[in-house]
Amino acid sequence: MSQQKSLQTLLSHSDYTAPEGFDAFPVPIHHASTVVFKDVAAMRSRSWQHKNSYTYGLHGTPTSFTLEARLAEIEQARHCLLAPSGLAAIALVNLGLLKTGDDVLLPDNVYGPNREMALWLAQDHGISARLYDPMTGAGIAALIQPNTRLLWTEAPGSVSMEVPDIPALCAAAHARDVLVAIDNTWSAGLAFPAFDHGADIVMQALTKYQSGGADVLMGALLTRDDALSQKLGLAHMRLGMGVGMDDVYLILRSLPSMPLRFHAHDMSARHLATWLKARPEITTVLHPALEDCPGHANWKRDFTGAGGLFSVIFDARFSEDQTDRFVDSLQLFKIGFSWGGSNSLCVPYRMATMRHDWPHTGQLVRFNVGLENPLDLIADIERAMAIAFS
Ligand SMILES: *Cc1c(COP(=O)(O)O)cnc(C)c1O
């Protein structure tokens, strides 16, 4: 010891360092607000922008850099930014790319809070936000204006599950220099290679399959283009969208099992969807892999799998009270938002208040199929139907 330290100082400047040579599979959790620089020159030479060094906890530690790199591998992207929630990642796209006078197009079935954000930007921030028919495909060209800057897509759409023609939307947008952002959460980046189909920005709610535990909120933005990544990175820095490293660790822990979990969700969901399709209580099953679903042909052409989320339309002879009773009578399916965890969930939606020109009169109920045995889930649905519709 070169200098005698008081206990008070020793507690912040311990003489102990752990032995070198520890090696294990888990990625270490590096917590930091302050990052310490070896000298002033090191401090001055580092930049938060390039992710080849560390500057401040908000801009990442080895733990978050590792998750970003792994997510980029899944999605075949070059760059990744983490945000504190899926919605925060959406906000980064909107605030990073749009300015007063710009126009943004969103599908009519877009994730509700994204629509809400666009309406807010339109109302208070001088941005024009317009909704388009998610099935318009190449028809989007007619809606693109000189000030249109950004086109949001979602595949499939939240709740109503239409599968858009992403290549056609992207081709029309790119012909007019409009950027395309896709909410690719449903496929987890596993069943839809969004960049290969033309997307410029991929957004993922890691809250869903990447977490898999119904215990973390986080989002990600992925890009291939360097300049676009820098632009979004600037918004990320300006808005202070740091993430907690314990949360990052939970996602790193879940990621290796994600393809297996996703496949299990997919198989069970298709089993249930097919069973529900044969039931007299149900008129339409909105599952992209089934023919009832608008855009099923797009799914068949562009997707390599499906997630655990789908919706059904009950026969119009059942009132909302009756379908609510059905939902209340389920035991294995719990009532709750979000999805991607191991537990099955179920939510009734009032579509007439959410969509323009909604074609169905029967009640819509959305199922998230978890990792339970699908035969038990079917028995649960059958029991709840008997209680609610007898
Ligand atoms: C959940 C979800 C989001 C938002 O993610 P949060 O982490 O809950 O903010 C965005 N898009 C889709 C399609 C989602 O399902």
Short mmCIF file of C-alpha atoms and ligand atoms in Angstrom, two decimals:
data_model
loop_
_atom_site.label_atom_id
_atom_site.label_comp_id
_atom_site.label_asym_id
_atom_site.label_seq_id
_atom_site.Cartn_x
_atom_site.Cartn_y
_atom_site.Cartn_z
CA MET A 1 0.00 0.00 0.00
CA SER A 2 1.60 3.22 -1.16
CA GLN A 3 -0.53 5.51 0.93
CA GLN A 4 -2.35 4.95 4.19
CA LYS A 5 -6.10 5.36 3.59
CA SER A 6 -8.77 5.98 6.15
CA LEU A 7 -11.54 3.38 6.26
CA GLN A 8 -13.91 5.98 4.86
CA THR A 9 -11.74 6.40 1.75
CA LEU A 10 -10.85 2.70 1.55
CA LEU A 11 -14.54 1.89 1.08
CA SER A 12 -14.45 3.83 -2.22
CA HIS A 13 -10.87 2.95 -3.21
CA SER A 14 -10.38 -0.65 -2.13
CA ASP A 15 -7.01 -2.32 -2.50
CA TYR A 16 -8.64 -5.62 -3.48
CA THR A 17 -9.12 -6.68 -7.08
CA ALA A 18 -10.58 -10.07 -7.96
CA PRO A 19 -8.28 -12.59 -9.65
CA GLU A 20 -8.08 -12.60 -13.43
CA GLY A 21 -9.05 -15.58 -15.55
CA PHE A 22 -12.74 -15.99 -14.80
CA ASP A 23 -14.63 -17.37 -17.76
CA ALA A 24 -18.33 -18.32 -17.97
CA PHE A 25 -21.25 -18.18 -20.38
CA PRO A 26 -23.32 -15.32 -18.92
CA VAL A 27 -22.47 -11.83 -20.14
CA PRO A 28 -21.28 -9.83 -17.10
CA ILE A 29 -23.63 -7.09 -15.92
CA HIS A 30 -21.66 -3.86 -16.17
CA HIS A 31 -23.49 -1.16 -14.23
CA ALA A 32 -22.39 2.43 -14.65
CA SER A 33 -23.47 6.01 -14.64
CA THR A 34 -19.88 7.31 -14.45
CA VAL A 35 -17.36 5.76 -16.81
CA VAL A 36 -13.79 6.33 -15.58
CA PHE A 37 -11.12 7.54 -18.01
CA LYS A 38 -7.45 6.67 -17.58
CA ASP A 39 -6.39 10.27 -18.26
CA VAL A 40 -7.69 13.53 -19.69
CA ALA A 41 -6.47 12.63 -23.17
CA ALA A 42 -8.56 9.43 -23.07
CA MET A 43 -11.58 11.42 -21.92
CA ARG A 44 -11.16 13.94 -24.73
CA SER A 45 -10.57 11.35 -27.42
CA ARG A 46 -13.69 9.29 -26.82
CA SER A 47 -17.03 9.86 -28.47
CA TRP A 48 -20.39 8.34 -27.54
CA GLN A 49 -21.23 8.07 -31.23
CA HIS A 50 -19.11 5.24 -32.50
CA LYS A 51 -19.70 2.59 -29.86
CA ASN A 52 -16.05 1.55 -29.88
CA SER A 53 -15.44 3.04 -26.42
CA TYR A 54 -17.31 4.05 -23.30
CA THR A 55 -18.17 7.57 -22.20
CA TYR A 56 -21.19 7.55 -19.90
CA GLY A 57 -23.68 4.98 -18.67
CA LEU A 58 -26.50 6.46 -20.77
CA HIS A 59 -24.56 5.59 -23.91
CA GLY A 60 -23.96 1.99 -22.98
CA THR A 61 -21.70 -0.48 -21.22
CA PRO A 62 -20.29 -3.78 -22.54
CA THR A 63 -23.55 -5.44 -21.42
CA SER A 64 -25.82 -3.28 -23.57
CA PHE A 65 -23.36 -3.26 -26.49
CA THR A 66 -23.50 -7.05 -26.43
CA LEU A 67 -27.29 -7.15 -26.54
CA GLU A 68 -27.29 -4.63 -29.40
CA ALA A 69 -24.85 -6.75 -31.37
CA ARG A 70 -26.88 -9.94 -30.82
CA LEU A 71 -30.13 -8.29 -31.87
CA ALA A 72 -28.41 -6.95 -34.99
CA GLU A 73 -27.29 -10.52 -35.78
CA ILE A 74 -30.85 -11.84 -35.53
CA GLU A 75 -32.24 -9.14 -37.78
CA GLN A 76 -29.19 -9.02 -40.11
CA ALA A 77 -28.78 -5.34 -39.31
CA ARG A 78 -25.58 -3.35 -38.84
CA HIS A 79 -26.68 -1.05 -36.03
CA CYS A 80 -28.91 -1.34 -32.99
CA LEU A 81 -30.12 1.12 -30.37
CA LEU A 82 -31.84 0.09 -27.15
CA ALA A 83 -34.67 2.12 -25.66
CA PRO A 84 -36.50 1.80 -22.32
CA SER A 85 -39.63 0.37 -23.98
CA GLY A 86 -40.98 -0.54 -27.39
CA LEU A 87 -42.96 2.68 -27.36
CA ALA A 88 -39.81 4.66 -26.51
CA ALA A 89 -38.14 3.11 -29.58
CA ILE A 90 -41.13 4.23 -31.68
CA ALA A 91 -40.76 7.73 -30.21
CA LEU A 92 -37.10 7.79 -31.26
CA VAL A 93 -38.10 7.16 -34.87
CA ASN A 94 -40.81 9.81 -34.83
CA LEU A 95 -38.81 12.47 -32.99
CA GLY A 96 -35.50 11.65 -34.68
CA LEU A 97 -36.79 11.80 -38.24
CA LEU A 98 -39.76 14.18 -38.31
CA LYS A 99 -39.73 17.94 -38.06
CA THR A 100 -42.37 20.64 -38.35
CA GLY A 101 -43.94 20.57 -41.81
CA ASP A 102 -43.17 16.89 -42.45
CA ASP A 103 -45.81 14.25 -43.14
CA VAL A 104 -45.94 10.71 -41.73
CA LEU A 105 -48.16 7.85 -42.93
CA LEU A 106 -49.34 5.15 -40.49
CA PRO A 107 -51.45 2.07 -41.20
CA ASP A 108 -54.99 2.26 -39.81
CA ASN A 109 -54.23 -0.88 -37.76
CA VAL A 110 -51.01 0.52 -36.26
CA TYR A 111 -50.06 -0.21 -32.65
CA GLY A 112 -52.44 2.12 -30.75
CA PRO A 113 -49.88 4.20 -28.81
CA ASN A 114 -47.96 4.91 -32.05
CA ARG A 115 -51.17 6.31 -33.53
CA GLU A 116 -51.69 8.31 -30.34
CA MET A 117 -48.16 9.74 -30.62
CA ALA A 118 -48.70 10.69 -34.26
CA LEU A 119 -51.94 12.48 -33.38
CA TRP A 120 -50.09 14.37 -30.66
CA LEU A 121 -47.31 15.39 -33.09
CA ALA A 122 -50.00 16.53 -35.53
CA GLN A 123 -51.96 18.46 -32.92
CA ASP A 124 -49.13 20.21 -31.10
CA HIS A 125 -45.99 20.02 -33.22
CA GLY A 126 -46.89 21.00 -36.76
CA ILE A 127 -46.44 17.54 -38.27
CA SER A 128 -49.01 16.04 -40.58
CA ALA A 129 -50.00 12.44 -39.72
CA ARG A 130 -52.32 10.41 -41.95
CA LEU A 131 -53.70 6.91 -41.66
CA TYR A 132 -53.74 4.54 -44.63
CA ASP A 133 -55.48 1.27 -45.42
CA PRO A 134 -52.93 -1.38 -44.36
CA MET A 135 -53.85 -3.52 -47.40
CA THR A 136 -53.25 -0.78 -49.94
CA GLY A 137 -49.83 -2.11 -51.02
CA ALA A 138 -48.57 -0.25 -54.12
CA GLY A 139 -51.61 2.03 -53.77
CA ILE A 140 -49.66 3.92 -51.09
CA ALA A 141 -48.02 5.85 -53.96
CA ALA A 142 -51.19 7.94 -54.35
CA LEU A 143 -50.91 9.11 -50.72
CA ILE A 144 -47.27 10.15 -50.80
CA GLN A 145 -46.82 13.93 -50.82
CA PRO A 146 -43.67 16.02 -51.39
CA ASN A 147 -43.41 16.51 -47.60
CA THR A 148 -43.94 12.82 -46.73
CA ARG A 149 -40.86 11.74 -44.83
CA LEU A 150 -41.76 8.51 -43.06
CA LEU A 151 -43.99 5.50 -43.69
CA TRP A 152 -44.79 3.26 -40.74
CA THR A 153 -45.72 -0.37 -41.37
CA GLU A 154 -46.55 -3.23 -39.07
CA ALA A 155 -46.64 -6.88 -40.04
CA PRO A 156 -49.17 -8.09 -39.11
CA GLY A 157 -51.24 -5.21 -37.74
CA SER A 158 -51.94 -5.01 -34.03
CA VAL A 159 -55.17 -6.77 -33.03
CA SER A 160 -56.77 -7.00 -36.50
CA MET A 161 -53.78 -8.94 -37.90
CA GLU A 162 -53.79 -7.92 -41.58
CA VAL A 163 -50.50 -8.80 -43.29
CA PRO A 164 -49.47 -5.93 -45.55
CA ASP A 165 -47.53 -6.22 -48.78
CA ILE A 166 -44.28 -4.89 -47.34
CA PRO A 167 -42.18 -5.12 -50.55
CA ALA A 168 -44.83 -3.14 -52.47
CA LEU A 169 -45.09 -0.50 -49.72
CA CYS A 170 -41.30 -0.17 -49.55
CA ALA A 171 -40.86 0.08 -53.33
CA ALA A 172 -43.47 2.85 -53.58
CA ALA A 173 -41.96 4.71 -50.61
CA HIS A 174 -38.38 4.46 -51.85
CA ALA A 175 -39.36 5.69 -55.30
CA ARG A 176 -40.25 8.96 -53.56
CA ASP A 177 -37.37 9.01 -51.00
CA VAL A 178 -39.66 8.15 -48.10
CA LEU A 179 -38.13 6.11 -45.25
CA VAL A 180 -39.93 2.94 -44.14
CA ALA A 181 -40.04 1.92 -40.49
CA ILE A 182 -41.54 -1.44 -39.63
CA ASP A 183 -42.81 -2.66 -36.27
CA ASN A 184 -41.56 -6.25 -36.60
CA THR A 185 -42.43 -7.32 -33.06
CA TRP A 186 -44.87 -10.11 -33.99
CA SER A 187 -42.21 -12.09 -35.84
CA ALA A 188 -39.47 -11.29 -33.29
CA GLY A 189 -37.17 -10.80 -36.28
CA LEU A 190 -37.19 -14.60 -36.68
CA ALA A 191 -40.04 -15.14 -39.14
CA PHE A 192 -39.76 -12.03 -41.29
CA PRO A 193 -36.44 -10.69 -42.65
CA ALA A 194 -37.63 -7.09 -42.83
CA PHE A 195 -34.50 -5.56 -44.35
CA ASP A 196 -34.52 -8.06 -47.21
CA HIS A 197 -38.08 -6.96 -47.96
CA GLY A 198 -37.11 -3.30 -48.09
CA ALA A 199 -37.48 -1.81 -44.60
CA ASP A 200 -35.06 0.96 -43.59
CA ILE A 201 -35.69 0.80 -39.84
CA VAL A 202 -36.86 -2.20 -37.83
CA MET A 203 -38.46 -1.63 -34.47
CA GLN A 204 -38.77 -4.44 -31.92
CA ALA A 205 -40.62 -4.44 -28.61
CA LEU A 206 -38.13 -6.62 -26.72
CA THR A 207 -40.79 -6.69 -24.01
CA LYS A 208 -42.36 -9.56 -25.97
CA TYR A 209 -40.46 -12.65 -27.20
CA GLN A 210 -36.94 -11.38 -26.55
CA SER A 211 -37.80 -11.05 -22.86
CA GLY A 212 -40.10 -14.04 -22.84
CA GLY A 213 -40.69 -13.60 -19.12
CA ALA A 214 -43.38 -10.91 -18.93
CA ASP A 215 -40.99 -9.08 -16.62
CA VAL A 216 -39.02 -6.56 -18.71
CA LEU A 217 -39.91 -3.49 -20.77
CA MET A 218 -37.45 -2.60 -23.53
CA GLY A 219 -37.33 -1.69 -27.19
CA ALA A 220 -34.83 -1.71 -30.02
CA LEU A 221 -34.26 0.04 -33.32
CA LEU A 222 -32.24 -1.69 -36.01
CA THR A 223 -30.76 -0.22 -39.16
CA ARG A 224 -28.33 -1.10 -41.93
CA ASP A 225 -27.59 2.46 -43.04
CA ASP A 226 -24.81 4.30 -41.20
CA ALA A 227 -26.20 7.82 -41.64
CA LEU A 228 -29.68 6.76 -40.55
CA SER A 229 -28.24 5.05 -37.50
CA GLN A 230 -26.32 8.23 -36.60
CA LYS A 231 -29.48 10.28 -36.93
CA LEU A 232 -31.47 7.99 -34.65
CA GLY A 233 -28.49 7.79 -32.31
CA LEU A 234 -28.50 11.56 -31.98
CA ALA A 235 -32.17 11.52 -30.97
CA HIS A 236 -31.36 8.71 -28.52
CA MET A 237 -28.59 10.81 -26.96
CA ARG A 238 -30.63 14.01 -26.87
CA LEU A 239 -33.58 12.29 -25.23
CA GLY A 240 -31.50 10.36 -22.69
CA MET A 241 -33.04 7.00 -23.45
CA GLY A 242 -30.77 4.79 -21.38
CA VAL A 243 -31.69 1.27 -20.32
CA GLY A 244 -31.00 -0.56 -17.05
CA MET A 245 -28.29 -3.21 -17.27
CA ASP A 246 -30.16 -5.69 -15.07
CA ASP A 247 -32.97 -5.57 -17.62
CA VAL A 248 -30.49 -5.95 -20.47
CA TYR A 249 -29.10 -9.02 -18.71
CA LEU A 250 -32.56 -10.59 -18.45
CA ILE A 251 -32.98 -10.29 -22.19
CA LEU A 252 -29.50 -11.65 -22.90
CA ARG A 253 -30.44 -14.61 -20.71
CA SER A 254 -33.64 -15.30 -22.65
CA LEU A 255 -32.32 -14.78 -26.15
CA PRO A 256 -30.76 -18.21 -26.81
CA SER A 257 -34.08 -19.96 -26.16
CA MET A 258 -36.10 -17.49 -28.23
CA PRO A 259 -36.23 -19.48 -31.49
CA LEU A 260 -37.39 -22.61 -29.62
CA ARG A 261 -39.98 -20.68 -27.64
CA PHE A 262 -41.15 -18.85 -30.76
CA HIS A 263 -41.60 -22.13 -32.61
CA ALA A 264 -43.57 -23.60 -29.70
CA HIS A 265 -45.83 -20.51 -29.56
CA ASP A 266 -46.29 -20.80 -33.32
CA MET A 267 -47.25 -24.49 -33.29
CA SER A 268 -49.70 -24.10 -30.39
CA ALA A 269 -51.26 -20.95 -31.83
CA ARG A 270 -51.87 -22.63 -35.20
CA HIS A 271 -53.34 -25.64 -33.41
CA LEU A 272 -55.75 -23.42 -31.48
CA ALA A 273 -56.55 -21.20 -34.47
CA THR A 274 -57.43 -24.24 -36.59
CA TRP A 275 -59.58 -25.68 -33.80
CA LEU A 276 -61.38 -22.34 -33.31
CA LYS A 277 -62.01 -22.05 -37.05
CA ALA A 278 -64.10 -25.23 -36.90
CA ARG A 279 -66.26 -23.95 -34.02
CA PRO A 280 -69.80 -22.70 -34.74
CA GLU A 281 -69.35 -19.81 -32.26
CA ILE A 282 -66.56 -18.30 -34.41
CA THR A 283 -67.04 -16.80 -37.87
CA THR A 284 -63.50 -15.62 -38.67
CA VAL A 285 -60.04 -16.49 -37.42
CA LEU A 286 -57.59 -13.65 -37.98
CA HIS A 287 -54.36 -15.63 -37.96
CA PRO A 288 -51.90 -14.79 -40.77
CA ALA A 289 -51.31 -18.48 -41.54
CA LEU A 290 -55.05 -19.07 -42.07
CA GLU A 291 -56.96 -18.09 -45.19
CA ASP A 292 -59.52 -15.93 -43.34
CA CYS A 293 -56.81 -13.39 -42.57
CA PRO A 294 -56.48 -10.41 -44.93
CA GLY A 295 -52.99 -10.60 -46.43
CA HIS A 296 -52.66 -14.36 -45.90
CA ALA A 297 -51.04 -14.58 -49.38
CA ASN A 298 -48.45 -11.97 -48.31
CA TRP A 299 -47.70 -14.01 -45.21
CA LYS A 300 -47.25 -17.15 -47.31
CA ARG A 301 -44.94 -15.37 -49.72
CA ASP A 302 -42.79 -13.40 -47.25
CA PHE A 303 -42.86 -15.09 -43.82
CA THR A 304 -41.18 -18.23 -42.55
CA GLY A 305 -43.29 -18.69 -39.43
CA ALA A 306 -45.89 -17.14 -37.16
CA GLY A 307 -46.05 -15.95 -33.57
CA GLY A 308 -48.45 -16.88 -30.80
CA LEU A 309 -50.77 -13.93 -31.28
CA PHE A 310 -54.03 -13.99 -33.26
CA SER A 311 -57.63 -12.80 -33.05
CA VAL A 312 -61.05 -14.31 -33.64
CA ILE A 313 -64.44 -12.83 -34.52
CA PHE A 314 -67.40 -14.32 -32.71
CA ASP A 315 -70.69 -14.88 -34.46
CA ALA A 316 -72.71 -11.64 -34.40
CA ARG A 317 -75.52 -13.39 -32.47
CA PHE A 318 -73.35 -13.13 -29.34
CA SER A 319 -73.51 -9.81 -27.53
CA GLU A 320 -70.50 -8.07 -26.01
CA ASP A 321 -71.79 -9.10 -22.58
CA GLN A 322 -71.68 -12.73 -23.67
CA THR A 323 -68.19 -12.61 -25.14
CA ASP A 324 -67.01 -10.68 -22.05
CA ARG A 325 -68.47 -13.51 -19.99
CA PHE A 326 -66.54 -15.96 -22.17
CA VAL A 327 -63.29 -14.10 -21.46
CA ASP A 328 -64.09 -13.87 -17.75
CA SER A 329 -64.76 -17.63 -17.67
CA LEU A 330 -61.34 -18.62 -19.01
CA GLN A 331 -59.00 -19.93 -16.36
CA LEU A 332 -55.67 -20.57 -18.13
CA PHE A 333 -55.96 -17.50 -20.37
CA LYS A 334 -55.49 -14.45 -18.16
CA ILE A 335 -56.79 -11.02 -19.10
CA GLY A 336 -53.90 -8.66 -19.80
CA PHE A 337 -51.98 -6.63 -22.36
CA SER A 338 -48.64 -7.45 -23.91
CA TRP A 339 -47.56 -10.96 -24.93
CA GLY A 340 -44.52 -13.10 -25.60
CA GLY A 341 -44.32 -14.60 -22.12
CA SER A 342 -45.03 -18.20 -21.20
CA ASN A 343 -48.59 -17.51 -19.99
CA SER A 344 -51.56 -17.38 -22.33
CA LEU A 345 -53.52 -14.14 -22.45
CA CYS A 346 -56.78 -12.92 -23.85
CA VAL A 347 -58.19 -9.42 -24.51
CA PRO A 348 -61.52 -8.32 -26.03
CA TYR A 349 -61.27 -5.21 -28.23
CA ARG A 350 -63.95 -2.72 -29.32
CA MET A 351 -62.91 -2.54 -32.96
CA ALA A 352 -65.54 0.00 -34.05
CA THR A 353 -63.75 2.59 -31.88
CA MET A 354 -60.31 1.63 -33.20
CA ARG A 355 -60.71 1.26 -36.96
CA HIS A 356 -62.21 3.01 -39.95
CA ASP A 357 -64.51 0.80 -42.06
CA TRP A 358 -64.19 -2.23 -39.78
CA PRO A 359 -66.12 -4.93 -41.69
CA HIS A 360 -67.18 -7.28 -38.86
CA THR A 361 -70.18 -6.93 -36.55
CA GLY A 362 -69.25 -9.81 -34.23
CA GLN A 363 -67.04 -9.25 -31.18
CA LEU A 364 -63.26 -9.55 -31.57
CA VAL A 365 -61.17 -11.35 -28.97
CA ARG A 366 -57.37 -11.55 -29.22
CA PHE A 367 -55.50 -14.57 -27.93
CA ASN A 368 -51.84 -14.77 -27.02
CA VAL A 369 -50.98 -18.45 -26.89
CA GLY A 370 -48.37 -19.19 -24.26
CA LEU A 371 -46.28 -22.28 -23.63
CA GLU A 372 -48.93 -24.39 -21.88
CA ASN A 373 -50.07 -27.67 -23.44
CA PRO A 374 -52.42 -26.64 -26.27
CA LEU A 375 -54.90 -29.40 -25.38
CA ASP A 376 -55.36 -27.84 -21.94
CA LEU A 377 -55.87 -24.44 -23.58
CA ILE A 378 -58.51 -25.88 -25.90
CA ALA A 379 -60.29 -27.50 -22.95
CA ASP A 380 -60.23 -24.12 -21.19
CA ILE A 381 -61.82 -22.38 -24.19
CA GLU A 382 -64.42 -25.12 -24.60
CA ARG A 383 -65.41 -24.84 -20.93
CA ALA A 384 -65.63 -21.03 -21.09
CA MET A 385 -67.78 -21.23 -24.23
CA ALA A 386 -70.14 -23.63 -22.50
CA ILE A 387 -70.50 -21.27 -19.54
CA ALA A 388 -70.90 -18.07 -21.58
CA PHE A 389 -73.05 -19.23 -24.49
CA SER A 390 -75.37 -21.82 -22.92
C1 LIG B 1 -45.92 -4.20 -27.11
C2 LIG B 1 -45.80 -3.59 -28.44
C3 LIG B 1 -45.16 -2.36 -28.60
C4 LIG B 1 -44.64 -1.53 -27.46
O1 LIG B 1 -43.79 -2.17 -26.59
P1 LIG B 1 -43.69 -1.68 -25.05
O2 LIG B 1 -42.39 -2.22 -24.60
O3 LIG B 1 -44.87 -2.27 -24.34
O4 LIG B 1 -43.72 -0.18 -25.06
C5 LIG B 1 -45.06 -1.87 -29.88
N1 LIG B 1 -45.55 -2.54 -30.93
C6 LIG B 1 -46.16 -3.72 -30.81
C7 LIG B 1 -46.68 -4.42 -32.02
C8 LIG B 1 -46.31 -4.28 -29.56
O5 LIG B 1 -46.95 -5.45 -29.44
#
